[in-house]
């Protein structure tokens, strides 16, 4: 969709606590429309920011490089997020995708706000660093969640009862809570099984394998599985 010529120039709104949702298959920052130069424009709020494709089933990539399939929705973290990006720090939470979004990839992502991924397909977690005591939530009805880089976050919540979850990149997670089909997690530091975003402990249909390469593994909440296999 297009905005009217001159939209947003000298906006009287200098602060907001409203939620902002941008539902579009393509968005470009710092473009020139007519005679209005938007190179200094910012989108900011202390509310929740949601970015999701408009087309049902379209894949969503949040990464530096252009997706192999250029028809997929794509947000570049380098130009889109942070002090110098289109979306500035200060949001209460960032949500990528929706219940109708296809596969989601989150990579090259450093942004110090609570972040949630929503998908109805596979989810791939690349290099992710969310500072302080913030959380990463992954919600999907898809069949798999996997990592291709180190996930560094204080709190990780996974709500994906249909997904086999493999996070084996020596991650740096502080607390995890999950509802999954199966879980294989390798952590490079101490890890607690706790409560994150209303999910308590770990519930799985099949096997659970959790390892810390350094530091304690603290079980603060229940671990439950329906698996009856010997391993």
PDB file of C-alpha atoms in Angstrom, residues 13 15-21 43-50 90-93:
ATOM      1  CA  UNK A  13       3.482  13.180  17.456  1.00  0.00           C
ATOM      2  CA  UNK A  15       6.056  10.222  21.750  1.00  0.00           C
ATOM      3  CA  UNK A  16       3.571   7.360  21.942  1.00  0.00           C
ATOM      4  CA  UNK A  17       2.666   4.320  24.004  1.00  0.00           C
ATOM      5  CA  UNK A  18       0.419   2.871  21.285  1.00  0.00           C
ATOM      6  CA  UNK A  19       0.847  -0.548  19.723  1.00  0.00           C
ATOM      7  CA  UNK A  20       2.003  -0.395  16.099  1.00  0.00           C
ATOM      8  CA  UNK A  21       1.255  -3.133  13.552  1.00  0.00           C
ATOM      9  CA  UNK A  43       9.044   4.736  14.067  1.00  0.00           C
ATOM     10  CA  UNK A  44       9.012   4.562  17.838  1.00  0.00           C
ATOM     11  CA  UNK A  45       6.694   3.800  20.733  1.00  0.00           C
ATOM     12  CA  UNK A  46       6.725   2.238  24.170  1.00  0.00           C
ATOM     13  CA  UNK A  47       3.986  -0.133  22.999  1.00  0.00           C
ATOM     14  CA  UNK A  48       4.206  -3.383  21.018  1.00  0.00           C
ATOM     15  CA  UNK A  49       5.548  -3.435  17.443  1.00  0.00           C
ATOM     16  CA  UNK A  50       4.232  -6.181  15.155  1.00  0.00           C
ATOM     17  CA  UNK A  90      12.047   1.657  23.441  1.00  0.00           C
ATOM     18  CA  UNK A  91       9.313  -0.725  22.310  1.00  0.00           C
ATOM     19  CA  UNK A  92       7.809  -2.883  25.039  1.00  0.00           C
ATOM     20  CA  UNK A  93       7.957  -5.889  22.720  1.00  0.00           C
TER      21      UNK A  93
END
